[in-house]
Amino acid sequence: ITKMDLMEQGANPNAGQTIKDELAGKCQKLFQAFLEEFQNSDGEVKYLRDAEELIRPERNTLVVSFTDLEGFNQELATAIQEEFYRLYPFLCRAVRNFARDHGEVPISKEFYVAFQDLPTRHKIRELTVVKVGSLVRISGQVVRTHPVHPELVSGTFLCLDCQGVIKDVEQQFKYTQPSICRNPVCNNRRRFLLDTNKSKFIDFQKVRVQETQAELPRGSIPRSLEVILRAEAVESAQAGDKCDFIGSLIVVPDVSQLSTPGVRAESSSRTAGVQGYENEGLRGLKALGVRELSYKLAFLACHVAPTNPRFGGKEIRDEEQSAESIKKQMTVQEWEKVFEMSQDKNLYHNLCTSLFPTIHGNDEVKRGILLMLFGGVPKTTMEGTSLRGDINVCVVGDPSTAKSQFLKHVEEFSPRAVYTSGKASSAAGLTAAVVRDEESHEFVIEAGALMLADNGVCCIDEFDKMEMRDQVAIHEAMEQQTISITKAGVKATLNARTSILAAANPVGGRYDRSKSLKQNINLTAPIMSRFDLFFILVDDCNEVTDYAIARRIVDLHSRIENSVERVYSLDEIRRYLLFARQFKPKISKESEEFIVEQYKRLRQRDGSGVTKSAWRITVRQLESLIRLSESMARMHCCDEVQPKHVKEAFRLLNKSIIRVETPDINLDQEEEEAMEEEEDDNQMNGHDAPNGVNGDVNGEVNGHEHTNGINGHGVNGESAKPSLRLSFAEYKRISNLLVLHLRRAEEAEDETALTKSEVVNWYLKEIESEIDSEMELINKKAMIEKIIYRLVHYDYILIELTQSGLKGSAESSGTESQEKDVTLVCFAYIVLSCFVKCCQSVMSM
Amino acid sequence: MPTVHDWINNPLAVVDGLFAQSNSSPDWEKKVVEYFKEKLKLNDAHTWVPSLNDVPLYYLKPNSLVKFRCMVQDMFDPEFFMGVYETNDLTSNSKQVKCGKYKDITVGGVDFNSRNTVTSERQTFYCVPIPGESQWAKEISFIWCTSQARVVPSTSYVPNRHKRSYEEDDEMDTQPQHDVDMWGRPKRQETEAPSHDSSSAHCTSSLDLNFPLPGEKGPACLVKVYEDWDGFKLNDMLEVFGILSVDPALSVIADEREASSLLDPTEVTETVEEQRVHSPPPSLVPRLHMLYAQPLVHNNPLLPSSAPENNGDHLSSVLGELASVRAELHTYLTHVLMGDSLAAEYLILHLISNVYSRRDVLPLGKFTLNLSGCPHSSPYTEHLYKVIQQLVPSSYRLCMSLHNMNNQRMVPRKDYTANRLVSGTLQLANNTSLFLDETQLEQGQLDATGVRNITALGNLISWQKVDYDFNYHQMEFPCNINVLITSEGRSLLPSDSQVNLRPTLNPPNLEEYLSAVQVAQVPSQFNKYRIYLSGARALNYTISDEITKAVEEDFVEMRKDDPQSMSAEDLHRLLVVARLLSLSHGQNTLSRDGWMKAKQLEALRISRTQQQKSLSGNEP
């Protein structure tokens, strides 16, 4: 049978190959040789096993790595790349022969070849006329899929005149009857019957892909392309996926062309049947041979794979990726740039300035936001509690201090960022109400429920103006990384792994330096505590800064040319970010010690009351410190958190906490404030002391003052009674147990907390089965008490709350002895592994 | 005369001629484009070319050269075609190599095995008339065309409206309100677009021509682009010169394809929905094979279409005394704004504002004005819009009623079934005036669409961009739209400047008063205003180093006195006001005097807002 290649007619003037294609035959042989001979590093014939798999009835496609082929025979690889469409049937034949040689496959079974690992990638926009027929890789977003149906690839026909059977009539996207019966004496050209049982079919699916945003020139509509998937490639792409397609661009002849005289293949009888209903005018036109000059394009893909790091989609968070796979996805230039960036001594600074070129000053905020973009490493404890790696940042500042600009920049820059305002015009909720203020006749929009995107950055402007219910939702999202939606009585929990970048206005419009941060913003303590970094932007009335601001703004207006000076383009930063985020830095021994050191320092200073910080230093800050250090390490593409990373993280944390120095205020006031804050701490733990508001808290201040004594005590306890010594692992296990128990108790019951004795009893009950004698029970009890003691006073994991309700450190020192009255509260939503690390270092000291 | 206009009447003959001369050297394509460019340059030759905007389609000769003033509404996927093909006449057995460029169809047997076939690529744009184009702009461009050439070549169409030249069209604007009815629809039937003629009326219902604004008319066109298509952007305003292709065979072929694809699902052709969009009947959506396109910076027919060197001198020479035009316009607007001269001043600044540059995410030069204190119950805003419509070349009034907010499609959306961009009211060409009427708003619930629309309007105002909905993601399209918000209290939407309207007059009958104000204008004045507004907007502007320094010092000084009164944002706005104020006086550069005036103006405005606040007793 002569294979009439309609597809190539338009594109390739030399396409009329009616005689045996010699080049193709040669390539078929060479390709078969490749399949037979190519060995992997273990010396096995690589494709043998795969070919044997093809025996299974549902399999028919052999996936071949193009890189292998290039390594085996460069010439063959080039030929295939350039003439893919022409050679494709021959390559498939080679696969068939290969499969037949190595397994019992039905004679009639067809096989197909698919290539993967094609090194170069083309943009959809680059698929021009010259690319027709060659093997290319494109990536695009699948926007539409059609159902799979069988396609006739080779038909067997029965001549209705002479009853002769005509086999193997090739079909190309089009039902094609034999042009003439092969029986030389029979001149039948029209009357044929398709024998479906003897014809061959293939799975066939059309999908439409669209140019990805990254490839799209600004201001243009993305191009789309019809992709044809066959055999095993069907159903491998879903609408919304970003996929790589390897195959070739083809030109599809349209029906009108086929039904015009002069074309060899006959049009389908079904189409012909329609003509009977058509009007005279059409026939008239047809007789004149009117035809369109245009073709339709399609992409025939043999291999589909998800675009790995979803490059085009600007997706920067895909934790399953490895740095290596990302590197693979980049072009040489892109990779070189990333490498160059990772070597940049000034990277930190350059990234900041490139991200926010139009914002003057505020370097610390820029750094904080940058670290937020890199993020810490999310962890899961042995108990299955997941701990966020996302860094949350809050910018508090006077009006018109570029707060919104920061948010807008981040929204522009990062994928899946949501920008929303706590109130009014840009409500991001699902619904909203328009309400009229009767006094001023102003309309106000009251936003509905807030939507949060999973895996993104949520920029919230006017955070303080946000509705309480939204604040609660945000709170949940910030800590649990989920968001709960109650609708029609059904509560759904959705993932919301997002970093929050919030901007808030100070109470009363201006930041009052004589007051604490807490008093300056209208946020609840639990929410405040979920931010890793707070930045305070004060509209300083200072000639130098005023000049700088004026210069920047006037500059903006006086220079015509649109030049924003950036060391790195946004795309370069995006790529770098994607790459760097694949690192999961571990904390080195040195850094661990350093973290502990810094943390202790923070707490000491906090306790000593020398500097009045924005809030109490708690384990949360330790968590933040770890996250920020990890983020720093990521930024430099390090696998290990080094002390220098911790140092910068600490510096930033320190700045963020104690940014605004308070001028002298009278002591009474300070005391009041201290009280207030202690109460806040109380709330922070989601717990009210049994006595209600007046319940006194022995915060860390007390704990700290006693550190020395306790320290000694703890050591003594351990050395004097060797029987109470326990391995670190054991200590860790028990303390985790306790913390979890307390947490559970807190979550279950907000009203009453567990007293220390309750906890001890619970623990003993837990290990009841292990206890044989009374002696052992007493020992265990002593041990658990020691552990709790250590947890409270040394590791600050738990806090003791006394019920006696007395103020002042003098008094509270007395409470130490009244252990029975003490209520235990798990102090933090703590990274248990971090805690463990700290303990470890403490113990090793 | 006929020979002179051959390139208009039968441009394909010119193309074929140049192709035949070329002896298959590829630069014939360039020569064709050059030829037509040269022809169009010759003494206003482009005005002889009939316009699709003005002449009904059935009066135009197929395959003749026509022009179309339009906006790119959508960009389709590229298509391949036979750029060169060979015909095989079976009867005479003679072969002939032909050029397939600028054509949709061919007649005669094509030899598909010919070695001479060359496959080429072209791009299709879906173009619609400029959305919201004012009636006066349409009429003037029509007159421009007919009065200069005095003939409409190659058509038998004699427009049955009065032929008036631009110079003598004084009476045209005498009673502007009478040209349009209450809804801004033209009353005169002959200005209606051909698609609404009885011959094709039955088709319109089944085919959505995808105009961005509701109630728009006029032809939509599939423009086939052969060169440099990546230079065109969505929403660009263009004047396309191209070869009109309306062969009915096109729709027959499409019908046939549709019928067959219904029967054979394995066909790799488009779906029915796609075909309807991509191959509409040429009688409704003609094809235009682009030879040359002039990008339009503005669509004001009173100004030259491209003005690369724009300075105040040029404008003054056109207008004579610029200062007097400005003063007259100010007086006129003061009357319209019921005696509020400050509001009139700000309205002028608003009307000449223009996003001249973008710094990162920040659009520079925009000046959204919120005119608060507009009466709630009277049709005042409607009249105000009509006044603005008379002044700007394109505009749209969006009534922010709850119903509209919840139901109107504002943001364009990609329809993947039909594979097209479904337009929305915010798909507007540059420098369109968008009149947001918040006085029409009432209390109530906004649904999901309403919230999206409000957000879209907020983004449009703050960042001059619209995020088009591509289902799987959003895509940002920058725009340059002048937004004017009229409201009773302060608008719920953000704005660059809020002026509280303070009428000094209280006419007993508002409507009568306003029409009296209109009538009182010498009609030729309108054209001066139009030239002035479009011209001032296009002026260049610089700030000298000396003034830069002075401004900086002034800022520091002002903050010393009272840091609360002057923030960075205030400076930002002040500089925009100063820029617009200078431009409105035809000055290309900021002077000390201009700076002081801008400061005074802002001080007046702010004091008024503060008074308003203390009156209503509301906290900021």
mmCIF file of N, CA, C and O in Angstrom, chain A residues 10 14 141 143 208 210 213 216 218-219 223-224 264 274 282 286 291-293 295 400 408-409 412 432 434 436 439 539 543 546-547 551 562 566, chain B residues 77 80-82 104-106 113 115 119 123 233-234 252 256-257 263 274 358 360-361 416 419 444 446 463 472-475 488 552 559-560 567:
data_model
loop_
_atom_site.group_PDB
_atom_site.id
_atom_site.type_symbol
_atom_site.label_atom_id
_atom_site.label_comp_id
_atom_site.label_asym_id
_atom_site.label_seq_id
_atom_site.Cartn_x
_atom_site.Cartn_y
_atom_site.Cartn_z
ATOM 1 N N GLY A 10 1.336 20.089 3.036
ATOM 2 C CA GLY A 10 1.398 21.539 3.111
ATOM 3 C C GLY A 10 2.765 22.017 3.512
ATOM 4 O O GLY A 10 3.255 23.029 3.029
ATOM 5 N N ASN A 14 8.593 18.106 -0.361
ATOM 6 C CA ASN A 14 9.152 16.838 -0.805
ATOM 7 C C ASN A 14 8.404 15.650 -0.224
ATOM 8 O O ASN A 14 8.894 14.536 -0.213
ATOM 9 N N GLN A 141 -0.091 24.802 29.731
ATOM 10 C CA GLN A 141 -1.127 24.464 30.696
ATOM 11 C C GLN A 141 -2.306 23.846 29.954
ATOM 12 O O GLN A 141 -2.770 24.397 28.965
ATOM 13 N N VAL A 143 -5.854 23.302 29.198
ATOM 14 C CA VAL A 143 -7.047 24.081 29.515
ATOM 15 C C VAL A 143 -8.331 23.342 29.166
ATOM 16 O O VAL A 143 -9.399 23.714 29.621
ATOM 17 N N ARG A 208 -6.369 20.621 24.794
ATOM 18 C CA ARG A 208 -5.883 21.922 24.342
ATOM 19 C C ARG A 208 -4.929 22.481 25.396
ATOM 20 O O ARG A 208 -5.234 22.444 26.585
ATOM 21 N N GLN A 210 -2.339 25.705 26.629
ATOM 22 C CA GLN A 210 -2.189 27.142 26.508
ATOM 23 C C GLN A 210 -0.809 27.537 26.972
ATOM 24 O O GLN A 210 -0.277 26.971 27.921
ATOM 25 N N GLN A 213 2.205 31.470 31.509
ATOM 26 C CA GLN A 213 2.352 32.906 31.734
ATOM 27 C C GLN A 213 3.785 33.375 31.576
ATOM 28 O O GLN A 213 4.047 34.469 31.130
ATOM 29 N N LEU A 216 4.709 34.188 28.055
ATOM 30 C CA LEU A 216 3.823 35.115 27.364
ATOM 31 C C LEU A 216 4.391 36.534 27.326
ATOM 32 O O LEU A 216 4.725 37.085 28.359
ATOM 33 N N ARG A 218 4.194 40.379 27.501
ATOM 34 C CA ARG A 218 3.221 41.187 28.222
ATOM 35 C C ARG A 218 2.240 41.846 27.255
ATOM 36 O O ARG A 218 2.610 42.320 26.197
ATOM 37 N N GLY A 219 0.978 41.795 27.653
ATOM 38 C CA GLY A 219 -0.034 42.464 26.852
ATOM 39 C C GLY A 219 -0.587 41.627 25.723
ATOM 40 O O GLY A 219 -1.356 42.121 24.920
ATOM 41 N N ARG A 223 -1.348 32.021 23.573
ATOM 42 C CA ARG A 223 -1.705 31.186 22.433
ATOM 43 C C ARG A 223 -2.112 29.807 22.935
ATOM 44 O O ARG A 223 -1.658 29.359 23.977
ATOM 45 N N SER A 224 -2.909 29.143 22.155
ATOM 46 C CA SER A 224 -3.237 27.777 22.537
ATOM 47 C C SER A 224 -3.024 26.862 21.348
ATOM 48 O O SER A 224 -2.884 27.317 20.211
ATOM 49 N N ARG A 264 -6.135 12.847 -3.507
ATOM 50 C CA ARG A 264 -6.220 11.418 -3.752
ATOM 51 C C ARG A 264 -7.170 10.698 -2.803
ATOM 52 O O ARG A 264 -7.971 9.890 -3.206
ATOM 53 N N VAL A 274 -23.896 13.820 3.672
ATOM 54 C CA VAL A 274 -24.401 15.131 4.068
ATOM 55 C C VAL A 274 -24.635 15.999 2.847
ATOM 56 O O VAL A 274 -25.586 16.769 2.785
ATOM 57 N N LEU A 282 -23.932 25.413 -2.808
ATOM 58 C CA LEU A 282 -22.705 24.822 -2.309
ATOM 59 C C LEU A 282 -22.093 23.916 -3.367
ATOM 60 O O LEU A 282 -20.908 23.956 -3.626
ATOM 61 N N LYS A 286 -18.449 24.106 -4.962
ATOM 62 C CA LYS A 286 -17.563 22.951 -4.912
ATOM 63 C C LYS A 286 -17.022 22.610 -6.284
ATOM 64 O O LYS A 286 -15.850 22.351 -6.480
ATOM 65 N N ARG A 291 -11.567 26.646 -2.352
ATOM 66 C CA ARG A 291 -11.052 26.089 -1.110
ATOM 67 C C ARG A 291 -10.339 27.177 -0.306
ATOM 68 O O ARG A 291 -9.906 28.192 -0.842
ATOM 69 N N GLU A 292 -10.256 26.909 0.976
ATOM 70 C CA GLU A 292 -9.556 27.844 1.845
ATOM 71 C C GLU A 292 -8.066 27.622 1.708
ATOM 72 O O GLU A 292 -7.612 26.518 1.426
ATOM 73 N N LEU A 293 -7.332 28.666 1.966
ATOM 74 C CA LEU A 293 -5.881 28.549 1.840
ATOM 75 C C LEU A 293 -5.215 28.217 3.168
ATOM 76 O O LEU A 293 -4.014 28.033 3.234
ATOM 77 N N TYR A 295 -4.539 26.263 6.922
ATOM 78 C CA TYR A 295 -4.512 24.952 7.567
ATOM 79 C C TYR A 295 -4.769 25.132 9.041
ATOM 80 O O TYR A 295 -4.607 26.205 9.591
ATOM 81 N N SER A 400 0.828 56.231 55.242
ATOM 82 C CA SER A 400 1.701 56.634 54.143
ATOM 83 C C SER A 400 3.168 56.373 54.436
ATOM 84 O O SER A 400 4.019 57.209 54.233
ATOM 85 N N LYS A 408 1.984 45.213 48.027
ATOM 86 C CA LYS A 408 1.696 45.151 46.591
ATOM 87 C C LYS A 408 2.870 44.519 45.840
ATOM 88 O O LYS A 408 2.677 43.724 44.935
ATOM 89 N N HIS A 409 4.057 44.881 46.251
ATOM 90 C CA HIS A 409 5.230 44.302 45.601
ATOM 91 C C HIS A 409 5.256 42.791 45.764
ATOM 92 O O HIS A 409 5.545 42.065 44.823
ATOM 93 N N GLU A 412 2.704 41.184 43.594
ATOM 94 C CA GLU A 412 3.143 41.162 42.203
ATOM 95 C C GLU A 412 4.158 40.057 41.984
ATOM 96 O O GLU A 412 4.163 39.372 40.976
ATOM 97 N N ALA A 432 -20.237 40.308 50.119
ATOM 98 C CA ALA A 432 -20.044 41.475 50.959
ATOM 99 C C ALA A 432 -21.338 42.262 50.968
ATOM 100 O O ALA A 432 -22.198 42.079 50.119
ATOM 101 N N VAL A 434 -23.162 46.068 51.110
ATOM 102 C CA VAL A 434 -22.985 47.510 50.971
ATOM 103 C C VAL A 434 -23.836 48.174 52.032
ATOM 104 O O VAL A 434 -25.044 47.930 52.109
ATOM 105 N N ARG A 436 -24.759 51.829 54.107
ATOM 106 C CA ARG A 436 -24.677 53.274 53.974
ATOM 107 C C ARG A 436 -24.586 53.909 55.347
ATOM 108 O O ARG A 436 -25.348 53.610 56.250
ATOM 109 N N GLU A 439 -24.899 59.275 58.417
ATOM 110 C CA GLU A 439 -24.366 60.601 58.732
ATOM 111 C C GLU A 439 -23.689 61.224 57.514
ATOM 112 O O GLU A 439 -23.999 62.316 57.090
ATOM 113 N N ASP A 539 6.769 57.412 60.976
ATOM 114 C CA ASP A 539 6.953 58.569 60.120
ATOM 115 C C ASP A 539 7.826 59.566 60.871
ATOM 116 O O ASP A 539 7.334 60.478 61.518
ATOM 117 N N GLU A 543 14.935 65.649 59.158
ATOM 118 C CA GLU A 543 15.263 66.320 57.899
ATOM 119 C C GLU A 543 15.944 65.391 56.905
ATOM 120 O O GLU A 543 15.671 65.429 55.721
ATOM 121 N N ASP A 546 13.463 63.039 55.488
ATOM 122 C CA ASP A 546 12.520 63.812 54.687
ATOM 123 C C ASP A 546 13.113 64.140 53.328
ATOM 124 O O ASP A 546 12.453 64.021 52.296
ATOM 125 N N TYR A 547 14.356 64.544 53.351
ATOM 126 C CA TYR A 547 15.031 64.853 52.095
ATOM 127 C C TYR A 547 15.071 63.632 51.193
ATOM 128 O O TYR A 547 14.804 63.709 49.998
ATOM 129 N N ARG A 551 13.360 63.298 47.675
ATOM 130 C CA ARG A 551 14.153 63.045 46.478
ATOM 131 C C ARG A 551 13.589 61.868 45.701
ATOM 132 O O ARG A 551 13.444 61.914 44.497
ATOM 133 N N ASN A 562 11.557 54.983 32.016
ATOM 134 C CA ASN A 562 11.018 54.016 32.960
ATOM 135 C C ASN A 562 12.123 53.079 33.431
ATOM 136 O O ASN A 562 12.151 51.916 33.087
ATOM 137 N N ARG A 566 17.660 47.466 38.997
ATOM 138 C CA ARG A 566 17.613 46.177 39.676
ATOM 139 C C ARG A 566 18.883 45.436 39.350
ATOM 140 O O ARG A 566 19.328 45.422 38.202
ATOM 141 N N ASP B 77 -5.271 32.027 17.712
ATOM 142 C CA ASP B 77 -4.050 31.267 17.461
ATOM 143 C C ASP B 77 -3.600 31.482 16.020
ATOM 144 O O ASP B 77 -4.405 31.755 15.143
ATOM 145 N N PHE B 80 -1.549 28.529 9.618
ATOM 146 C CA PHE B 80 -0.657 28.347 8.479
ATOM 147 C C PHE B 80 -1.495 28.422 7.206
ATOM 148 O O PHE B 80 -2.652 28.041 7.206
ATOM 149 N N PHE B 81 -0.902 28.924 6.164
ATOM 150 C CA PHE B 81 -1.617 28.959 4.893
ATOM 151 C C PHE B 81 -0.606 28.790 3.775
ATOM 152 O O PHE B 81 0.605 28.881 3.983
ATOM 153 N N MET B 82 -1.131 28.568 2.600
ATOM 154 C CA MET B 82 -0.241 28.405 1.465
ATOM 155 C C MET B 82 0.127 29.780 0.946
ATOM 156 O O MET B 82 -0.651 30.442 0.263
ATOM 157 N N ASP B 104 -8.277 34.559 1.378
ATOM 158 C CA ASP B 104 -8.820 33.481 2.187
ATOM 159 C C ASP B 104 -9.027 32.217 1.378
ATOM 160 O O ASP B 104 -8.834 31.117 1.873
ATOM 161 N N ILE B 105 -9.463 32.419 0.146
ATOM 162 C CA ILE B 105 -9.827 31.241 -0.639
ATOM 163 C C ILE B 105 -9.215 31.320 -2.033
ATOM 164 O O ILE B 105 -8.752 32.374 -2.470
ATOM 165 N N THR B 106 -9.216 30.211 -2.688
ATOM 166 C CA THR B 106 -8.757 30.210 -4.065
ATOM 167 C C THR B 106 -9.743 29.403 -4.898
ATOM 168 O O THR B 106 -10.516 28.600 -4.366
ATOM 169 N N ASN B 113 1.005 18.458 -4.490
ATOM 170 C CA ASN B 113 2.323 17.832 -4.531
ATOM 171 C C ASN B 113 3.376 18.744 -5.146
ATOM 172 O O ASN B 113 4.513 18.346 -5.324
ATOM 173 N N ARG B 115 6.221 21.255 -5.813
ATOM 174 C CA ARG B 115 7.430 21.619 -5.074
ATOM 175 C C ARG B 115 7.498 23.115 -4.826
ATOM 176 O O ARG B 115 8.348 23.592 -4.080
ATOM 177 N N THR B 119 4.621 27.222 2.666
ATOM 178 C CA THR B 119 3.682 27.407 3.764
ATOM 179 C C THR B 119 4.110 28.630 4.567
ATOM 180 O O THR B 119 5.280 28.779 4.909
ATOM 181 N N GLN B 123 -1.440 35.670 11.587
ATOM 182 C CA GLN B 123 -2.070 35.759 12.894
ATOM 183 C C GLN B 123 -3.400 36.461 12.725
ATOM 184 O O GLN B 123 -3.533 37.360 11.895
ATOM 185 N N LYS B 233 -0.519 44.689 20.800
ATOM 186 C CA LYS B 233 -0.957 44.234 22.113
ATOM 187 C C LYS B 233 -2.473 44.253 22.171
ATOM 188 O O LYS B 233 -3.123 44.995 21.431
ATOM 189 N N LEU B 234 -2.976 43.485 23.103
ATOM 190 C CA LEU B 234 -4.413 43.487 23.319
ATOM 191 C C LEU B 234 -4.850 44.911 23.710
ATOM 192 O O LEU B 234 -4.129 45.618 24.411
ATOM 193 N N VAL B 252 -19.740 29.173 3.697
ATOM 194 C CA VAL B 252 -20.176 27.862 3.217
ATOM 195 C C VAL B 252 -19.165 26.803 3.649
ATOM 196 O O VAL B 252 -19.518 25.761 4.179
ATOM 197 N N GLU B 256 -19.888 23.671 6.134
ATOM 198 C CA GLU B 256 -19.599 22.306 5.747
ATOM 199 C C GLU B 256 -18.711 21.638 6.798
ATOM 200 O O GLU B 256 -18.904 20.506 7.195
ATOM 201 N N ARG B 257 -17.764 22.398 7.249
ATOM 202 C CA ARG B 257 -16.848 21.855 8.235
ATOM 203 C C ARG B 257 -17.601 21.523 9.511
ATOM 204 O O ARG B 257 -17.404 20.501 10.139
ATOM 205 N N LEU B 263 -20.455 14.985 12.624
ATOM 206 C CA LEU B 263 -20.639 13.586 12.310
ATOM 207 C C LEU B 263 -19.436 12.741 12.699
ATOM 208 O O LEU B 263 -19.566 11.590 13.074
ATOM 209 N N GLU B 274 -16.312 26.832 18.755
ATOM 210 C CA GLU B 274 -15.133 27.509 18.256
ATOM 211 C C GLU B 274 -15.346 28.034 16.847
ATOM 212 O O GLU B 274 -14.962 29.147 16.519
ATOM 213 N N ARG B 358 5.233 53.845 34.104
ATOM 214 C CA ARG B 358 5.019 52.967 35.249
ATOM 215 C C ARG B 358 6.357 52.709 35.903
ATOM 216 O O ARG B 358 7.329 52.390 35.225
ATOM 217 N N ASP B 360 7.732 50.165 38.205
ATOM 218 C CA ASP B 360 7.417 48.944 38.915
ATOM 219 C C ASP B 360 5.905 48.748 38.907
ATOM 220 O O ASP B 360 5.315 48.696 37.852
ATOM 221 N N VAL B 361 5.311 48.664 40.061
ATOM 222 C CA VAL B 361 3.867 48.468 40.082
ATOM 223 C C VAL B 361 3.111 49.798 40.059
ATOM 224 O O VAL B 361 1.898 49.827 39.934
ATOM 225 N N TYR B 416 -12.904 28.797 27.329
ATOM 226 C CA TYR B 416 -12.085 27.766 26.696
ATOM 227 C C TYR B 416 -12.891 26.882 25.744
ATOM 228 O O TYR B 416 -12.322 26.208 24.897
ATOM 229 N N ASN B 419 -12.970 29.074 22.858
ATOM 230 C CA ASN B 419 -11.607 29.545 22.684
ATOM 231 C C ASN B 419 -11.555 31.021 22.304
ATOM 232 O O ASN B 419 -10.988 31.406 21.287
ATOM 233 N N GLY B 444 -27.406 46.973 50.327
ATOM 234 C CA GLY B 444 -27.809 45.618 50.000
ATOM 235 C C GLY B 444 -26.642 44.669 49.951
ATOM 236 O O GLY B 444 -25.530 45.017 50.349
ATOM 237 N N LEU B 446 -23.876 42.292 48.185
ATOM 238 C CA LEU B 446 -23.100 42.036 46.977
ATOM 239 C C LEU B 446 -22.824 40.548 46.912
ATOM 240 O O LEU B 446 -22.377 39.962 47.889
ATOM 241 N N TRP B 463 -4.162 50.747 40.579
ATOM 242 C CA TRP B 463 -2.955 50.265 39.878
ATOM 243 C C TRP B 463 -3.064 50.346 38.373
ATOM 244 O O TRP B 463 -2.155 49.931 37.670
ATOM 245 N N TYR B 472 -7.790 29.255 35.114
ATOM 246 C CA TYR B 472 -6.783 28.595 35.946
ATOM 247 C C TYR B 472 -5.877 29.606 36.616
ATOM 248 O O TYR B 472 -5.153 29.293 37.538
ATOM 249 N N HIS B 473 -5.863 30.772 36.089
ATOM 250 C CA HIS B 473 -5.057 31.827 36.690
ATOM 251 C C HIS B 473 -5.596 33.156 36.192
ATOM 252 O O HIS B 473 -6.439 33.192 35.302
ATOM 253 N N GLN B 474 -5.089 34.209 36.764
ATOM 254 C CA GLN B 474 -5.488 35.525 36.294
ATOM 255 C C GLN B 474 -4.323 36.128 35.540
ATOM 256 O O GLN B 474 -3.167 35.811 35.821
ATOM 257 N N MET B 475 -4.626 36.957 34.608
ATOM 258 C CA MET B 475 -3.543 37.595 33.887
ATOM 259 C C MET B 475 -3.756 39.093 33.915
ATOM 260 O O MET B 475 -4.847 39.582 33.668
ATOM 261 N N GLU B 488 -22.363 60.642 46.549
ATOM 262 C CA GLU B 488 -22.998 61.555 47.482
ATOM 263 C C GLU B 488 -22.037 61.890 48.619
ATOM 264 O O GLU B 488 -21.686 63.029 48.849
ATOM 265 N N GLU B 552 12.030 69.689 47.025
ATOM 266 C CA GLU B 552 12.527 68.893 48.147
ATOM 267 C C GLU B 552 12.637 69.736 49.413
ATOM 268 O O GLU B 552 12.164 69.345 50.487
ATOM 269 N N ARG B 559 7.183 69.889 56.468
ATOM 270 C CA ARG B 559 7.111 68.864 57.508
ATOM 271 C C ARG B 559 7.633 69.372 58.832
ATOM 272 O O ARG B 559 7.233 68.894 59.894
ATOM 273 N N LYS B 560 8.516 70.338 58.745
ATOM 274 C CA LYS B 560 9.020 70.919 59.984
ATOM 275 C C LYS B 560 7.877 71.594 60.734
ATOM 276 O O LYS B 560 7.730 71.457 61.931
ATOM 277 N N SER B 567 2.510 64.270 54.161
ATOM 278 C CA SER B 567 3.163 62.961 54.148
ATOM 279 C C SER B 567 3.767 62.729 52.774
ATOM 280 O O SER B 567 3.585 63.540 51.864
#
